[in-house]
Short mmCIF file of C-alpha atoms in Angstrom, two decimals:
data_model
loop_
_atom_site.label_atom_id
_atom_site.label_comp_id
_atom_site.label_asym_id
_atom_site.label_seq_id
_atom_site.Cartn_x
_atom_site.Cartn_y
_atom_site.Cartn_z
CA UNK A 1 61.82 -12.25 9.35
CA UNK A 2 61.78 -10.49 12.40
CA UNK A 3 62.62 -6.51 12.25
CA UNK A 4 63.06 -3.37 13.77
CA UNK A 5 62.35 -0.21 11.48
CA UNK A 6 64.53 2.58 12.06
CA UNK A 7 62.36 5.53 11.44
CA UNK A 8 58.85 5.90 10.75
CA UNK A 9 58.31 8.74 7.76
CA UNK A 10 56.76 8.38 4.99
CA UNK A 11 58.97 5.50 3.05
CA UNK A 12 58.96 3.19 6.52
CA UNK A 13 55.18 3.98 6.93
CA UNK A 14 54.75 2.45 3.35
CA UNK A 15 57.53 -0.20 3.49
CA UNK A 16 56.38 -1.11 7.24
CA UNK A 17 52.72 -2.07 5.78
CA UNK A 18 54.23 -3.94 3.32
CA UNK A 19 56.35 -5.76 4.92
CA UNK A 20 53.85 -6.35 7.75
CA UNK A 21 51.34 -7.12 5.10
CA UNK A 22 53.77 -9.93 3.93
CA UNK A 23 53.73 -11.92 7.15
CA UNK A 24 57.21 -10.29 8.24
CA UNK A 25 57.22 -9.92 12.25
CA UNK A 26 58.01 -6.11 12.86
CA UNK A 27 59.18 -6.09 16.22
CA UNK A 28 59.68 -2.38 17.00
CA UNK A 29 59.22 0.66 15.54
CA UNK A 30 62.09 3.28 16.54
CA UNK A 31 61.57 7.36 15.59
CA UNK A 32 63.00 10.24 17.43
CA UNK A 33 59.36 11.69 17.20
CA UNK A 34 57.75 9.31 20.12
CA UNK A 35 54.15 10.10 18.11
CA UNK A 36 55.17 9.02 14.93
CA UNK A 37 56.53 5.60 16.17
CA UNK A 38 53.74 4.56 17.91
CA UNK A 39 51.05 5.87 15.03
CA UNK A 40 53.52 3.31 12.66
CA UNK A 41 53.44 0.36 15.39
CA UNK A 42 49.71 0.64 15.96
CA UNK A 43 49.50 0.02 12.35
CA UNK A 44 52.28 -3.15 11.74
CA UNK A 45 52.21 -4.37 15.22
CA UNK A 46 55.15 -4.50 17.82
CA UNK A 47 56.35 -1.81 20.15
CA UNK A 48 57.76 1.41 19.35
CA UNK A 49 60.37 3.34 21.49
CA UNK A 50 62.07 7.12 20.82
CA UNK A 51 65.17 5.92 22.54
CA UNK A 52 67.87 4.62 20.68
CA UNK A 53 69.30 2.44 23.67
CA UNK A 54 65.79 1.13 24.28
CA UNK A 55 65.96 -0.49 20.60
CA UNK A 56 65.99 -4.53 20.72
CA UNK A 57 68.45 -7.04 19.98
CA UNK A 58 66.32 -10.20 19.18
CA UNK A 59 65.36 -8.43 15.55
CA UNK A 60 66.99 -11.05 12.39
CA UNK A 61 66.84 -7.26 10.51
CA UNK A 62 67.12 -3.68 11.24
CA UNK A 63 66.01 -1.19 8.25
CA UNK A 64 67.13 2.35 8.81
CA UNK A 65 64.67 4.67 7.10
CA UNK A 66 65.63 8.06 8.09
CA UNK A 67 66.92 11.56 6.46
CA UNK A 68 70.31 11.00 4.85
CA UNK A 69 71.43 13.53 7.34
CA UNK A 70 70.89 10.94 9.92
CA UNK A 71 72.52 7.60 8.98
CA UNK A 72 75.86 8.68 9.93
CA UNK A 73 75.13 9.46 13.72
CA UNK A 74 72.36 6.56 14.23
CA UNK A 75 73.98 3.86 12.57
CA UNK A 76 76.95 3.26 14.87
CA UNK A 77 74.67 3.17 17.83
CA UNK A 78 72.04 0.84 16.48
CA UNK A 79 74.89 -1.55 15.35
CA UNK A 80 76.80 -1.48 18.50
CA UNK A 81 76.45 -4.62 19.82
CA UNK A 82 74.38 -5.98 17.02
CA UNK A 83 77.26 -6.76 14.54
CA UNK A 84 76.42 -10.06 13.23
CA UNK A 85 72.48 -8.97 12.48
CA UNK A 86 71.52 -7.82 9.15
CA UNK A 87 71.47 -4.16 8.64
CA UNK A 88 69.65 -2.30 5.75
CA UNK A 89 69.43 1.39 4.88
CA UNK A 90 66.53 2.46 2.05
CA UNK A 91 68.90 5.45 0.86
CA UNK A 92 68.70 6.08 -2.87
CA UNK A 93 71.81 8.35 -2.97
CA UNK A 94 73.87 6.80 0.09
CA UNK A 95 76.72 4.18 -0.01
CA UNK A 96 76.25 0.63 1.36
CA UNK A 97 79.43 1.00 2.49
CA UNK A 98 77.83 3.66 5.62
CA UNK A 99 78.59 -0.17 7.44
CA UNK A 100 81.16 -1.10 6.62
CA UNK A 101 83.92 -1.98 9.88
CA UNK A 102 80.67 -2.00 12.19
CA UNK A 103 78.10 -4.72 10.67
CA UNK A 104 78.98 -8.31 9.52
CA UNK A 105 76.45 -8.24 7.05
CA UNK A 106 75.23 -5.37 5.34
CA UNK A 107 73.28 -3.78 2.10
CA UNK A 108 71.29 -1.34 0.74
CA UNK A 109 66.45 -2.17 -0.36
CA UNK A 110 66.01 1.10 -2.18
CA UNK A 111 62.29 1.07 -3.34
CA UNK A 112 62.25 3.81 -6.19
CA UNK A 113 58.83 5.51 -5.53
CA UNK A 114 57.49 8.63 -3.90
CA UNK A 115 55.76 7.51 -0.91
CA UNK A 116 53.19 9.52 1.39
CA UNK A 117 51.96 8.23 4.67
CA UNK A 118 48.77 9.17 3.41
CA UNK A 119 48.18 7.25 0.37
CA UNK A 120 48.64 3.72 0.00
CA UNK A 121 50.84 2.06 -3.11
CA UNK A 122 50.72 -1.03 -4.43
CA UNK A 123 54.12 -2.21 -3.15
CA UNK A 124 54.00 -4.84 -6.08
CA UNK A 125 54.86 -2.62 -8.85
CA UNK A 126 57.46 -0.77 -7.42
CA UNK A 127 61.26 -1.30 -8.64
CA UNK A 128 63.16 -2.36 -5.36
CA UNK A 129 67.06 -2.72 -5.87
CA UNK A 130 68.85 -4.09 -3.68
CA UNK A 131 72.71 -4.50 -2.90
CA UNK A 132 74.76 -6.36 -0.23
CA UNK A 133 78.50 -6.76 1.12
CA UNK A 134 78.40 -10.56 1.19
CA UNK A 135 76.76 -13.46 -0.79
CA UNK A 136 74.87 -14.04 2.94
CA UNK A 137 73.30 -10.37 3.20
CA UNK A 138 72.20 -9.82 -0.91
CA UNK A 139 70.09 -13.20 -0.84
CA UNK A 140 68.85 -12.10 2.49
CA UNK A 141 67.92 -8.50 1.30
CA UNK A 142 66.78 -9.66 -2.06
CA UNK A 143 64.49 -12.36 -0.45
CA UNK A 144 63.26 -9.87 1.56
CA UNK A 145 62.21 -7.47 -1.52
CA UNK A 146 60.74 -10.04 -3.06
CA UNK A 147 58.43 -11.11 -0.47
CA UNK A 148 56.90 -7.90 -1.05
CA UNK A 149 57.77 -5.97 -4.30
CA UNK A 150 57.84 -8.31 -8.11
CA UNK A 151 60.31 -6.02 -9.62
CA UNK A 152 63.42 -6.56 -7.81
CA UNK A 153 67.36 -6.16 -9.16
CA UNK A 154 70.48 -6.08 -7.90
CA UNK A 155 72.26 -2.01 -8.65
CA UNK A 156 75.86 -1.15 -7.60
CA UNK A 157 76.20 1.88 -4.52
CA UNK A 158 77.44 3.97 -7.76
CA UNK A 159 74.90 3.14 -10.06
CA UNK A 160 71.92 3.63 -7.54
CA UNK A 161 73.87 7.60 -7.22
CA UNK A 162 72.21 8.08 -10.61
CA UNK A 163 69.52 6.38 -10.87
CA UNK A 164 68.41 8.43 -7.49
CA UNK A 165 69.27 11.95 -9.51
CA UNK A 166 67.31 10.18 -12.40
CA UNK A 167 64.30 9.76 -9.94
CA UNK A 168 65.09 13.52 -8.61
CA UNK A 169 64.47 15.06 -12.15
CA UNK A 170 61.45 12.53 -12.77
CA UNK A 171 59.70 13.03 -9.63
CA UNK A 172 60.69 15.85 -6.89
CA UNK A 173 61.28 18.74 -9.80
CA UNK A 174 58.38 17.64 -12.44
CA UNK A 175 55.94 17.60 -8.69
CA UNK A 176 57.59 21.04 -8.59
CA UNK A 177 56.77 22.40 -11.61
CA UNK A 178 53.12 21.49 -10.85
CA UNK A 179 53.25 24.13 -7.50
CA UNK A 180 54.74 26.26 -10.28
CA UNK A 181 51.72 25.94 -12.96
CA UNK A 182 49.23 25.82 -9.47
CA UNK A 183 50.62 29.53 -8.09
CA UNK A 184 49.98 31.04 -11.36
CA UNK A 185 46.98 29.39 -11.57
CA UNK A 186 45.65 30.74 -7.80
CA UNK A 187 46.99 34.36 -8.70
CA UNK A 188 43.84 34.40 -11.89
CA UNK A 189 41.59 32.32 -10.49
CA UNK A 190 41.99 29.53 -12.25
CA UNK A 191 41.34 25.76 -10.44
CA UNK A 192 44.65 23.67 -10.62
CA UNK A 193 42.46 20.98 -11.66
CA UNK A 194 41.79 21.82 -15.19
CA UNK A 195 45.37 20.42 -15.76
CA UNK A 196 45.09 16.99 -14.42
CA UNK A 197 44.29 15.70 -18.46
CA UNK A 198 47.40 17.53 -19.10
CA UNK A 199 49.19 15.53 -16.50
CA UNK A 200 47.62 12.09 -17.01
CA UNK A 201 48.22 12.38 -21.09
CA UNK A 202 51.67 13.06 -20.27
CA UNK A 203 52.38 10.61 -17.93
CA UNK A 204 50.52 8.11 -19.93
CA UNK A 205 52.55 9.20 -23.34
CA UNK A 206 55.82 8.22 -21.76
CA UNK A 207 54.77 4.57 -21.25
CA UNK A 208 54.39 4.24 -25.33
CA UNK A 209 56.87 6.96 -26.42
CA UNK A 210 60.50 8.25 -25.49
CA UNK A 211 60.13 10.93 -23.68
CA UNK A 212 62.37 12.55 -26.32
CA UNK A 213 59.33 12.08 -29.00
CA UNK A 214 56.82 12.84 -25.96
CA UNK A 215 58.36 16.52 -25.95
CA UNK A 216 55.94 19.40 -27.63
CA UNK A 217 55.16 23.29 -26.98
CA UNK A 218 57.31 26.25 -28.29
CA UNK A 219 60.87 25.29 -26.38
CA UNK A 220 60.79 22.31 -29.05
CA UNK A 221 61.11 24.58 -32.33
CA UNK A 222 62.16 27.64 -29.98
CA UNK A 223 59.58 29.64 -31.18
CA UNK A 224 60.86 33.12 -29.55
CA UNK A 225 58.13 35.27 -29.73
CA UNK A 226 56.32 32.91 -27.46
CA UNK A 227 59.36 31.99 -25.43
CA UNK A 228 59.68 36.23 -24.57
CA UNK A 229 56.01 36.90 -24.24
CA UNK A 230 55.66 34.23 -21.60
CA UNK A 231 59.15 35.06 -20.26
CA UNK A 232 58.07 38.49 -19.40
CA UNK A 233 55.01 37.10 -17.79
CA UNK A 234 57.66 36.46 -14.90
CA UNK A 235 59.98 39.23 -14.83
CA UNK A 236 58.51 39.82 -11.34
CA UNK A 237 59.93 35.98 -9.71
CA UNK A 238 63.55 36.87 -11.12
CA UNK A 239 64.37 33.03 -10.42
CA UNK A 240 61.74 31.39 -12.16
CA UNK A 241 61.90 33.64 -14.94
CA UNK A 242 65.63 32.18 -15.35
CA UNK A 243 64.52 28.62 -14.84
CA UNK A 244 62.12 29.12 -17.70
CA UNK A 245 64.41 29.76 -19.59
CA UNK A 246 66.98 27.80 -18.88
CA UNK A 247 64.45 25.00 -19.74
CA UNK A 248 63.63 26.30 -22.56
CA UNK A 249 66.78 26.59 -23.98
CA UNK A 250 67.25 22.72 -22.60
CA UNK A 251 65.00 21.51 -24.41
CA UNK A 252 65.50 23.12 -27.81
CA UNK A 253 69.25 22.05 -27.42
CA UNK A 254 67.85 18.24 -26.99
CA UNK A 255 65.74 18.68 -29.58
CA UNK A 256 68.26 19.53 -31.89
CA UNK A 257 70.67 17.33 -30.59
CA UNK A 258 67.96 14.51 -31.72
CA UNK A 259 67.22 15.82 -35.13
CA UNK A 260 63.57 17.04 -33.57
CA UNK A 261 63.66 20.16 -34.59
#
């Protein structure tokens, strides 16, 4: 297919070479950042451009990959004029229906991974799901995803809302909690990267276990004097001192809730 990527940030850096990778023809390479489009274009090929009314109309597709924030202003003005092409957005928490009454054909290729221009991923593994407004624009978009992704599967606008906030508490705040455990780690000294076992063995427990029979330390049994001791530890960062906490008590309630206790 031939396509014009709509942004050029870490998920259409990684999608880009994918797609590129998979014989599609990536025509242009659009970013409000003139740098950043041509860094992505050197890499898959065609031209890149900073100017929205410099964008092409010859493209079969047009992926927008761009900050939620975004979609609403820049999708009526890629469209424009381009109403019977197929248009995509890679938003895990936005509607497919951001098209509706401008695009013929329409849909959503949300690849659920955390992607960094910097590190490549083996596109292969990753869950795509895809969703369209027509039979014409889901075969399209799933073809698409499968030329380069194996795990591919069709989720509702509503159900992708939660499987996003799923990804959210599995990813953004669990990477977050690692800046956590790597501040108090800088403040004594300590390298960061005498937890990477921790990390690995509980990543890799989750692909045998439940998470639910994954779960240890002292929030599990709610063993209080360990809970305070370490509570206290943060009485000077107010807000992750209630966090902790609030985790803690999380935890022990699932636990319970389980019969783990």
């Amino acid at each position: 297919m031939r396509i014009v990527l709509i942004g050029a940030g870490n998920l259409a850096t990684n999608l880009g070479k994918a797609l590129h990778g998979a014989g599609h023809d990536i025509v242009q390479v659009y970013s409000h950042t003139w740098d950043n489009a041509q860094r992505l274009a050197t890499i898959v090929g065609g031209a890149a451009t900073d100017d929205l009314s410099a964008i092409v109309s010859s493209a079969d597709v047009y992926i927008f990959s761009i900050k939620d924030s975004a979609l609403g202003e820049v999708i009526p003005q890629v469209v424009s004029g381009r109403a019977d092409k197929l248009m995509i957005h890679t938003a895990g928490s936005m509607p497919m229906s951001l098209f509706e009454g401008m695009a013929l054909h329409y849909g959503v290729l949300y690849p659920m991974q955390t992607f960094s221009k910097s590190r490549e991923v083996d596109f292969k593994v990753i869950p795509c799901f895809v969703e369209g407004n027509d039979s014409y624009a889901l075969s399209a978009i799933a073809e698409l995803a499968s030329s380069v992704s194996d795990r591919v599967s069709e989720l509702s606008s509503d159900d992708r809302r939660y499987l996003h906030l799923a990804a959210v508490w599995a990813c953004n705040f669990t990477n977050h909690c690692y800046e956590v455990s790597a501040e108090l780690l800088r403040k004594h000294g300590i390298p960061f990267d005498v937890m990477l076992p921790l990390i690995d063995e509980t990543a890799a427990k989750v692909h045998d276990l439940a998470p639910i029979d994954a779960q240890t330390g002292p929030a599990v049994r709610f063993d209080e004097n360990v809970i305070r001791a370490q509570s206290l530890l943060m009485r000077d960062n107010p807000l992750l001192k209630d966090l902790y906490e609030r985790m803690s008590m999380s935890i022990h309630k699932v636990a319970l809730s389980k019969g783990k206790k």
